[in-house]
Coordinates of C-alpha atoms and ligand atoms in Angstrom, one line a residue:
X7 CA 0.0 0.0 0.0
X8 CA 1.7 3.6 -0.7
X9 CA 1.3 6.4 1.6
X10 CA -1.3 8.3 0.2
X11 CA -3.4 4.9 1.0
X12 CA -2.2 4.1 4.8
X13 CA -2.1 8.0 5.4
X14 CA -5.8 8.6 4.7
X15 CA -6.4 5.6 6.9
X16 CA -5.1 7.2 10.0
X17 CA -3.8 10.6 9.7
X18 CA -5.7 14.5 9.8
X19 CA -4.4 17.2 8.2
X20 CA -4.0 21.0 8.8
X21 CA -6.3 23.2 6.7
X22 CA -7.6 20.2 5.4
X23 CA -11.9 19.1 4.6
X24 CA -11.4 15.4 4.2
X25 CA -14.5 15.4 2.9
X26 CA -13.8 17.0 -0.3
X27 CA -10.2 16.8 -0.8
X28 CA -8.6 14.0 -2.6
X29 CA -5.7 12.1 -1.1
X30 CA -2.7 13.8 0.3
X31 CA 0.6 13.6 -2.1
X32 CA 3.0 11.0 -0.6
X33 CA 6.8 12.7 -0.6
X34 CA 9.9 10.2 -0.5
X35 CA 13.0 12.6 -0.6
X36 CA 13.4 16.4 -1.3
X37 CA 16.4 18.5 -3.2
X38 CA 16.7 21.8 -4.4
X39 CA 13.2 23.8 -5.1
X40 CA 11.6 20.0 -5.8
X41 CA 9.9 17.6 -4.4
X42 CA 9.9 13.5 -5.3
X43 CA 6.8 11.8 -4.8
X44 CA 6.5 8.4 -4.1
X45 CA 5.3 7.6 -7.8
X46 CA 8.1 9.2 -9.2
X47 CA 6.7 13.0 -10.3
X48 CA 8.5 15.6 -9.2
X49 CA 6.7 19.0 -8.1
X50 CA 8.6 22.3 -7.9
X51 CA 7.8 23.8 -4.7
X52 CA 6.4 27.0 -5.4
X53 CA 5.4 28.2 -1.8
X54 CA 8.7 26.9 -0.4
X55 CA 6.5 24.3 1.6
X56 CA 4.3 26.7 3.4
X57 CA 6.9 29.3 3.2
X58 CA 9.6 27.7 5.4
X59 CA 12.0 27.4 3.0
X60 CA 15.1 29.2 2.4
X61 CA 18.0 27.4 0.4
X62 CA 16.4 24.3 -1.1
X63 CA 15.6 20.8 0.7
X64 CA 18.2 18.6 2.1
X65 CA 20.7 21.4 2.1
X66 CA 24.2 19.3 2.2
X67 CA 25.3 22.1 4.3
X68 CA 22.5 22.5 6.7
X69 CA 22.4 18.5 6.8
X70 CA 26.0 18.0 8.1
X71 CA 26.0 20.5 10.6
X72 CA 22.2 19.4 12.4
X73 CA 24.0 15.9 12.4
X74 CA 26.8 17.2 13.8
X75 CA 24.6 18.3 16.3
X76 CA 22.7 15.5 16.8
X77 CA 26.1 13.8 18.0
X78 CA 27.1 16.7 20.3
X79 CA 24.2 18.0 22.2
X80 CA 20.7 16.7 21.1
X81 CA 18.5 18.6 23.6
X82 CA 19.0 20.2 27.1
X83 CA 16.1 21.8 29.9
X84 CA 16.5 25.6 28.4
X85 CA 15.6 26.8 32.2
X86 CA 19.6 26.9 34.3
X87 CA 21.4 25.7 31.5
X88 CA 22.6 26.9 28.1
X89 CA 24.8 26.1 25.0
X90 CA 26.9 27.2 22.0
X91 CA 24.1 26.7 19.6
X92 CA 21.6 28.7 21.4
X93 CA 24.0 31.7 22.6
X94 CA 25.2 31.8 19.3
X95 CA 22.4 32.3 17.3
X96 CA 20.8 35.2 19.5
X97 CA 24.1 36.9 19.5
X98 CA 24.6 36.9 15.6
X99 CA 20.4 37.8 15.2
X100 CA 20.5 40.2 18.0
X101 CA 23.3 41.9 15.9
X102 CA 21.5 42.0 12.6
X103 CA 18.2 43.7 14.5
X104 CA 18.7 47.2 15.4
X105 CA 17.6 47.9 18.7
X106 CA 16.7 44.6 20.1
X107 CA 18.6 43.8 22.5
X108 CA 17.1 40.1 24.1
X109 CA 16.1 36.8 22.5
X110 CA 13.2 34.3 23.6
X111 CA 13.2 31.0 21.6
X112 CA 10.1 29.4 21.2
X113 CA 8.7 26.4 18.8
X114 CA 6.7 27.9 15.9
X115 CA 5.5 31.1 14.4
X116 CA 2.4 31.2 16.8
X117 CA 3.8 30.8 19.6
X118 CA 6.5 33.5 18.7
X119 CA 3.6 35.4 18.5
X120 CA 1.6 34.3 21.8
X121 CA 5.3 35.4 23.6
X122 CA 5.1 38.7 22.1
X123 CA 1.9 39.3 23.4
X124 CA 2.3 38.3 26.8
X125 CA 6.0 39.9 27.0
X126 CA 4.0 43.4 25.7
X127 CA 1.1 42.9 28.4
X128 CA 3.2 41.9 31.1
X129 CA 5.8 44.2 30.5
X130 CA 2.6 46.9 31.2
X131 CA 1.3 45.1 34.4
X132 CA 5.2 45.1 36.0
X133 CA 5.7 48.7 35.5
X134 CA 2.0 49.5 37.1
X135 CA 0.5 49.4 33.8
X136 CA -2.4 46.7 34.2
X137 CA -4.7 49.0 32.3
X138 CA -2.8 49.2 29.6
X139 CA -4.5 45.2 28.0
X140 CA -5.9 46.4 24.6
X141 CA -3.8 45.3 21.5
X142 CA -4.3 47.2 18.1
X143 CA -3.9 44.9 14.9
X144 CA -4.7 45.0 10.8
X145 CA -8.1 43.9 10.0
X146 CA -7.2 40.8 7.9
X147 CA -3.9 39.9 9.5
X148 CA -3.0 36.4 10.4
X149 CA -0.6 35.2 13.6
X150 CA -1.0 31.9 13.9
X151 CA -3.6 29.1 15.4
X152 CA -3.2 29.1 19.1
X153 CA -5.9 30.8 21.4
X154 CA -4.0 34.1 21.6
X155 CA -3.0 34.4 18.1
X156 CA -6.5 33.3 16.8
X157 CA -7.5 36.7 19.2
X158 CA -4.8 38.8 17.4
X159 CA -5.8 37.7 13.7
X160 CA -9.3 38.3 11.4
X161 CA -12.6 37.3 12.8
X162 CA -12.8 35.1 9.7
X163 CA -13.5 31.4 9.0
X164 CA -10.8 29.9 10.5
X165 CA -11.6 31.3 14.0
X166 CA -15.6 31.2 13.5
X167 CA -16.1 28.7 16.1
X168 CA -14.4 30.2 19.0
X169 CA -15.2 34.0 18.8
X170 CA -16.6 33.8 21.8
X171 CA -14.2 32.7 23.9
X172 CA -11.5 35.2 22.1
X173 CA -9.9 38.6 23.9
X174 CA -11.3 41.9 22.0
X175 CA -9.1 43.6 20.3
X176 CA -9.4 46.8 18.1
X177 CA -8.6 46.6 14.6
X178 CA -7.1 49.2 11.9
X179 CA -7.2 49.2 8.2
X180 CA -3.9 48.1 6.2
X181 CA -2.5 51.6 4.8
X182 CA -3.0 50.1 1.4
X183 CA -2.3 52.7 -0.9
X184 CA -5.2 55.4 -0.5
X185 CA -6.3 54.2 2.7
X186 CA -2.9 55.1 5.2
X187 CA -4.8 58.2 6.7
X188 CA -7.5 56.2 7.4
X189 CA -4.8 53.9 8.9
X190 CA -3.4 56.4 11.0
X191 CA -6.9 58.0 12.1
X192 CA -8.1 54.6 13.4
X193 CA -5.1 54.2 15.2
X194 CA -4.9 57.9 16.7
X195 CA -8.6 56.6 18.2
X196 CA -7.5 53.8 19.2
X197 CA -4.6 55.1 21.3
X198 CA -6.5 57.9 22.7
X199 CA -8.5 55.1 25.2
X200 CA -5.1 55.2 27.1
X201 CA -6.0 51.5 27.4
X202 CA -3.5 50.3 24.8
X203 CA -0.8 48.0 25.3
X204 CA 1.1 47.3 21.6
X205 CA 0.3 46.9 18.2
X206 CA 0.7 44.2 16.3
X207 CA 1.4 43.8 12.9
X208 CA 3.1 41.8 9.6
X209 CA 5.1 44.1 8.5
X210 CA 5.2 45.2 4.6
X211 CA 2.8 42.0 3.1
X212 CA -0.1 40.7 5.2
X213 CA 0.7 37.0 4.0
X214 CA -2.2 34.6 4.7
X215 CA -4.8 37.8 3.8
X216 CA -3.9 37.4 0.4
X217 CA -0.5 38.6 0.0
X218 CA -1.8 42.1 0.8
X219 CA 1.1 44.7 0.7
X220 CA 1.8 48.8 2.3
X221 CA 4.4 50.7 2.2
X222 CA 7.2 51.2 4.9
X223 CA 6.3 54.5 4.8
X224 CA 2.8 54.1 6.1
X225 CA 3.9 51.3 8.4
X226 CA 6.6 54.1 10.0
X227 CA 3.9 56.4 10.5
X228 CA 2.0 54.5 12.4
X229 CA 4.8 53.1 14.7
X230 CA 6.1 57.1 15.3
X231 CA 2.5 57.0 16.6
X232 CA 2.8 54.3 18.8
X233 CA 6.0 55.6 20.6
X234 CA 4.5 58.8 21.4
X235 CA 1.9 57.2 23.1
X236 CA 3.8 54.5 25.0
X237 CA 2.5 51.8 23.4
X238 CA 4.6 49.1 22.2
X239 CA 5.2 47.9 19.0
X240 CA 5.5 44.3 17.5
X241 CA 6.8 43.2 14.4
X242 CA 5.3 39.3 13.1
X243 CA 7.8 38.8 11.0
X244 CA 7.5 34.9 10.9
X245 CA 6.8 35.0 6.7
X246 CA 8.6 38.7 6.0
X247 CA 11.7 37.1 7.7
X248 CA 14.9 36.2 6.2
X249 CA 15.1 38.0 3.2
X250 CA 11.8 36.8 1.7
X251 CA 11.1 40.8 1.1
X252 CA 14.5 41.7 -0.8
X253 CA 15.9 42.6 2.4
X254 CA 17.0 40.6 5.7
X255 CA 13.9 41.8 7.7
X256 CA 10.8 43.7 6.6
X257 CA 11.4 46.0 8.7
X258 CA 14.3 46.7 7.0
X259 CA 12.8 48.7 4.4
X260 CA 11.9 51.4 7.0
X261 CA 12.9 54.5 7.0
X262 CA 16.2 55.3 8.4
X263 CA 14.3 58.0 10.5
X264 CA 11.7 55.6 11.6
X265 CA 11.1 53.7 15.0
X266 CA 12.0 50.7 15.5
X267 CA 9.6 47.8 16.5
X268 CA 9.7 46.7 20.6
X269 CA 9.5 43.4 20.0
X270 CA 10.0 41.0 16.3
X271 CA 9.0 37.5 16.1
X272 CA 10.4 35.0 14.0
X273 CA 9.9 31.4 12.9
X274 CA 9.6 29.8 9.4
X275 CA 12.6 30.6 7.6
X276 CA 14.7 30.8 10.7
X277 CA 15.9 27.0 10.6
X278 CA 15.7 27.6 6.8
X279 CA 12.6 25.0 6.7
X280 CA 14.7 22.3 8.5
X281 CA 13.4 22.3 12.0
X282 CA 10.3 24.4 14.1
X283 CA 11.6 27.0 16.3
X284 CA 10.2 30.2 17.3
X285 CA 11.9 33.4 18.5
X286 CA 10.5 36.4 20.1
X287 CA 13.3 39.6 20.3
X288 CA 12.5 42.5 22.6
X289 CA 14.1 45.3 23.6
X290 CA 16.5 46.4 26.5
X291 CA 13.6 48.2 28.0
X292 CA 11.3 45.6 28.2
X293 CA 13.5 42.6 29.5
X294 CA 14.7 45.2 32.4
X295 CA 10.8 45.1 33.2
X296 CA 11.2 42.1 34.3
X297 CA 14.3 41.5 35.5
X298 CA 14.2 42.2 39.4
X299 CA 15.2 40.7 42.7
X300 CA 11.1 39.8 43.1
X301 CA 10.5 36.6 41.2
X302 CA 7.2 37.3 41.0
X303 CA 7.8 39.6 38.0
X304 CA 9.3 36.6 36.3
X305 CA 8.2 35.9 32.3
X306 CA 6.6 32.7 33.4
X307 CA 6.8 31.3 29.8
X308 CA 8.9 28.3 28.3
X309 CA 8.4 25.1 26.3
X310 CA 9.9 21.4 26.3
X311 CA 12.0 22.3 23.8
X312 CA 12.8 25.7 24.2
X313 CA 15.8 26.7 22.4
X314 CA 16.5 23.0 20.8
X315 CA 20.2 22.8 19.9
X316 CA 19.5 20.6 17.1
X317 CA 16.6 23.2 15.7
X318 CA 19.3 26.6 16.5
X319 CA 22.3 24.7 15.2
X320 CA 19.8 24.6 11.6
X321 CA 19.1 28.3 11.7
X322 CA 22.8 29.2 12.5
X323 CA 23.6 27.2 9.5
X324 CA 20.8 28.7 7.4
X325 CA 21.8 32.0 8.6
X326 CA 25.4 31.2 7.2
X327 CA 23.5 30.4 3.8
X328 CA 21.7 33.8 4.0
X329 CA 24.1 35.9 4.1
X330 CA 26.5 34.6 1.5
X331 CA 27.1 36.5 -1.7
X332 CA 25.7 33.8 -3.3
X333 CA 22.2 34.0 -1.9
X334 CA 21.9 37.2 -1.6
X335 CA 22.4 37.7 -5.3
X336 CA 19.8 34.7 -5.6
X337 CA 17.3 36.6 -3.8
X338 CA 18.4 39.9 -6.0
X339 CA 18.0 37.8 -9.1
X340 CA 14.5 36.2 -8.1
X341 CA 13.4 40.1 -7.0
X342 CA 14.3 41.0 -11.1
X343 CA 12.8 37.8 -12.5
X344 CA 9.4 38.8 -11.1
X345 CA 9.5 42.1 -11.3
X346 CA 9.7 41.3 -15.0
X347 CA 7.1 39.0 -14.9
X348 CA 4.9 41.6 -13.9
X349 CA 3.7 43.5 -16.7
X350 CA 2.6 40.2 -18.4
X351 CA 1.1 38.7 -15.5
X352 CA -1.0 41.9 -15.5
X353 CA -2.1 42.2 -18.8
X354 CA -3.8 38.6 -18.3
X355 CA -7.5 39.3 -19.0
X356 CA -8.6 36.9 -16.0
X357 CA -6.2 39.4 -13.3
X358 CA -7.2 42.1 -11.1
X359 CA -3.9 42.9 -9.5
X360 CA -0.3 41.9 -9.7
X361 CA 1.6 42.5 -6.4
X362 CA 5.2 42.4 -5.8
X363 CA 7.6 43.0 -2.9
X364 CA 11.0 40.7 -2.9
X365 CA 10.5 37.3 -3.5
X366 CA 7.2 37.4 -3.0
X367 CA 4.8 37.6 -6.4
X368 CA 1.2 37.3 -5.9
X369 CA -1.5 37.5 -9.0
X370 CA -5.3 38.4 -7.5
X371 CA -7.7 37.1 -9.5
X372 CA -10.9 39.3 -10.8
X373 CA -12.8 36.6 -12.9
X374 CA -14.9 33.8 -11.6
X375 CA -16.6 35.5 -8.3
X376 CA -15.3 37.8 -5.8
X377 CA -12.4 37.4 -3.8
X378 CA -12.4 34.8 -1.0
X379 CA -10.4 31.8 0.8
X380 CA -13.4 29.7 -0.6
X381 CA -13.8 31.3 -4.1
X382 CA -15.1 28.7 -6.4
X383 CA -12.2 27.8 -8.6
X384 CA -10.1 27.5 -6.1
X385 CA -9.7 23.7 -6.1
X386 CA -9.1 24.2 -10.0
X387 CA -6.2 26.3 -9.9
X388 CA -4.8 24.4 -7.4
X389 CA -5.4 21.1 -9.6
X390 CA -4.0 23.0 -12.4
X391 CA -0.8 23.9 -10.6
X392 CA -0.2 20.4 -9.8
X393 CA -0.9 19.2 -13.6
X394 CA 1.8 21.8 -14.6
X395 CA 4.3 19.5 -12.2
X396 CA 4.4 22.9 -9.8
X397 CA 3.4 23.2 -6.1
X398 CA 1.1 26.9 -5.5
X399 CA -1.3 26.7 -3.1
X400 CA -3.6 29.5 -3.8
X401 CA -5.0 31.4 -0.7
X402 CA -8.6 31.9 -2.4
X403 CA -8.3 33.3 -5.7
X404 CA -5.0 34.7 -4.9
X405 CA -2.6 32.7 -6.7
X406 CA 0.9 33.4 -5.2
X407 CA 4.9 32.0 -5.2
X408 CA 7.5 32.3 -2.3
X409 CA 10.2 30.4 -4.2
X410 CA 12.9 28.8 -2.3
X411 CA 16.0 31.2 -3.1
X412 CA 17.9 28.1 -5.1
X413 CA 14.8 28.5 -7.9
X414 CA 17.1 28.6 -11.0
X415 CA 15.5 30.5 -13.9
X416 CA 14.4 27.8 -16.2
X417 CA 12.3 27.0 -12.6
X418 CA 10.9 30.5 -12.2
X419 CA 10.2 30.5 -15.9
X420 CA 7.5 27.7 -14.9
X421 CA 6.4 29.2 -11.9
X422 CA 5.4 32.2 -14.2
X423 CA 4.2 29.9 -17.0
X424 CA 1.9 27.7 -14.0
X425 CA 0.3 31.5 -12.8
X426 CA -1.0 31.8 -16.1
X427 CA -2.2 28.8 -17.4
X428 CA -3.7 28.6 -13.8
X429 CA -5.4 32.5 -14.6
X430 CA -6.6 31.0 -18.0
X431 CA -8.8 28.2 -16.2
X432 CA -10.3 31.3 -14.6
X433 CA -11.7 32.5 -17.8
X434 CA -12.5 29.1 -19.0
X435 CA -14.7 27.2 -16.8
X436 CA -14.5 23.9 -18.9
X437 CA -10.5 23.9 -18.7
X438 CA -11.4 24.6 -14.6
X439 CA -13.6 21.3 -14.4
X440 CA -10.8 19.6 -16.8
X441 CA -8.1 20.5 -14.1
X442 CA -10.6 19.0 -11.1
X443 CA -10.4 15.4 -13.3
X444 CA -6.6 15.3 -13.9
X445 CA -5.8 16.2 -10.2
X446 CA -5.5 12.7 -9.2
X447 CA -2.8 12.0 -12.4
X448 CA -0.6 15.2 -12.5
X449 CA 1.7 14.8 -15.7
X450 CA 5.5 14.7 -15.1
X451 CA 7.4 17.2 -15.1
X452 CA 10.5 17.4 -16.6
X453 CA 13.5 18.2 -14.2
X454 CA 15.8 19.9 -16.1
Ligands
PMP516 N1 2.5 34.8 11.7 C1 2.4 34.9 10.4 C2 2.6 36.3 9.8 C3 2.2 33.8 9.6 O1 2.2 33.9 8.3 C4 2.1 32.5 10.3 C5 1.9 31.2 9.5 N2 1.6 31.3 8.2 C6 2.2 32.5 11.7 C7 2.4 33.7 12.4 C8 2.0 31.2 12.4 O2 3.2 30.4 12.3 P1 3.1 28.9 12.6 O3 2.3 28.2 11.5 O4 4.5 28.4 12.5 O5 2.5 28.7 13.9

């Protein structure tokens, strides 16, 4: 029996209706920007496996040095003890993010996210603050699964069951272009309550609400806001991270001139797709609001495996990747290739809009309904992808690509090719029940 088989036997999936979706894709090794399935197609991975990944899979480099690992130090109790791997990697991100001066490892992106929130709140509540509980976010944004992050994201679908149970918050619009003073007006009313602890946001591209971008320049505005109010201010950058927007950070394309965020969080493409680990940096300020001689001030917080040498000893090595000439004239390269794609892409008589920041290209559908994570070709496009031997996961009718950085052009030249043969089954709602039938027999593609 192959996996597909036993898997739908016994296993759930994330974001997953079994009850309409046809049998996951069994995967038997990795390389590059591709993936081998277990009958022998390969898939380009155009999402970079739900945007974890940085330098291809089964990086040689990466590989040797988490099995080095795995013979040195495998896992330690994070709380009275330390190592190389752990030290290491806060001291050489700490130096690459102005202004933060402490680092909190975690285990994923939401839990970066849920450590942010209660370092922002608590940090409040030990300075005499209680009051100060509300948190500020983007209509639409996204942080992650858990109970806090669900709070800090959309009131949408995927958190319909449990409104009730989840912490008010106040939400602004994103400063798309022509809304930023509506942006900053929300926000003025929002901090003018006094009640407001931080505000949270992804900085630059809102990923999961469709690959929705703002400017720096708006995003600056509103944190020069925030700092005059005493409010602090917290960067998600768990997809904008590691170089995914042309530059190391998101927030990198702020001003010079511009605050700072209080607190970042990380995950994703810190272990460069190898392992899960989470990171939450914060400033000097707030870490001294908790460090006293009463222990009762104390960031009760911590997981089991907190700070994983295994999991830091992949993202030092990914980080070594990263910075290289070499991938940072990939990610220059990528940036060109779709910012040439672009005009094209936009000319298609089935798009609405073409955005671009980075690495990131995303191609919003206008025909075949209005947008939405359930829009009704959705399964098509996907199936379509898939036929074209190429990995996009559309969010809705937002069809999208976060390459890994290794992509080589020919590779890019299908990604483009995939978005619009996938945009033509949005004009063509024959080709779109054609690409339902062949999802279960995707046709080869041809590694080159
Ligand atoms: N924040 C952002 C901006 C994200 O895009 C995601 C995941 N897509 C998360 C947080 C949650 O990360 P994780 O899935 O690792 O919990």
């Amino acid at each position: 029996m192959n996996l597909s088989t036993r898997d739908a036997a016994v296993l759930w999936h994330p974001y997953t209706q079994h009850g309409t979706g046809t049998a996951a894709l069994g995967i038997v090794r990795a390389e590059g920007a591709l993936l081998y399935a277990e009958d022998g197609r390969a898939y380009l991975d155009g999402t970079a496996s739900w945007w974890v990944n940085l330098h291809g899979h089964s990086h040689p480099y990466i590989a040797a040095k988490v099995s080095e690992q795995l013979r040195t130090l495998e896992h330690v109790l994070f709380a009275g003890f330390t190592h190389q791997p752990a030290v290491e990697l806060a001291e050489r991100l700490l130096a690459l993010l102005p202004g933060q001066a402490r680092a909190f490892y975690s285990d994923n992106g939401a839990t970066a996210v849920e450590v942010a929130l209660k370092m922002a709140l608590q940090y409040h509540y030990n300075r005499g603050n209680g009051h100060r509980r509300r948190l500020v976010v983007f209509a639409d944004s996204y942080h992650g699964d858990t109970f806090g992050a669900m709070a800090v994201s959309a009131r949408n679908v995927f958190t319909r069951a449990f409104w009730p149970l989840l912490f008010d918050v106040t939400t602004i619009p994103v400063p798309v272009p022509g809304r930023e003073a509506e942006a900053v007006a929300a926000l003025d009313a929002a901090l003018a309550a006094g009640d407001v602890a931080a505000f949270l946001f992804e900085p630059l591209i809102l990923g999961t609400a469709g690959m929705v971008t703002y400017s720096a320049v708006a995003l600056a505005e509103l944190l020069t806001l925030c700092q005059a109010a005493d409010v602090l201010t917290i960067a998600d950058e768990v997809f904008t991270g590691f170089g995914r927007t042309g530059r190391l950070f998101a927030c990198d394309h702020l001003p010079p001139t511009a605050p700072r965020p209080d607190i970042s969080c990380f995950s994703k493409g810190l272990t460069g797709g190898t392992m899960a680990l989470g990171l939450t940096t914060c400033t000097a300020a707030i870490y001294d609001a908790f460090r006293s001689t009463d222990r009762t001030r104390a960031f009760f917080h911590g997981h089991s495996y907190t700070a994983n040498p295994v999991a830091c000893t992949a993202a030092l090595a990914s980080l070594d990747l990263l910075l290289s000439a070499d991938c940072q004239g990939d990610i220059t390269r990528i940036s060109a290739a779709h910012a040439a794609s672009v005009p094209a892409l936009a000319a298609h008589p089935a798009v609405g809009a073409v955005r671009h920041l980075g690495t990131v290209l995303a191609v919003e559908l206008a025909a075949g309904g209005p947008t939405s994570y359930f829009h009704s070709l959705r399964d098509a496009l996907y199936a379509t992808a898939l036929a074209h031997g190429v990995v996009l996961r559309p969010l809705g009718n937002v069809l999208y690509t976060v390459p890994p950085y290794c992509v080589t052009d020919a590779q890019l030249a299908q990604l483009y090719a995939t978005l619009t043969a996938m945009a033509d089954v949005a004009l063509d709602p024959a080709a779109a029940e054609a690409a339902l039938l062949t999802q279960a027999v995707p046709t080869i593609f041809e590694v080159d």
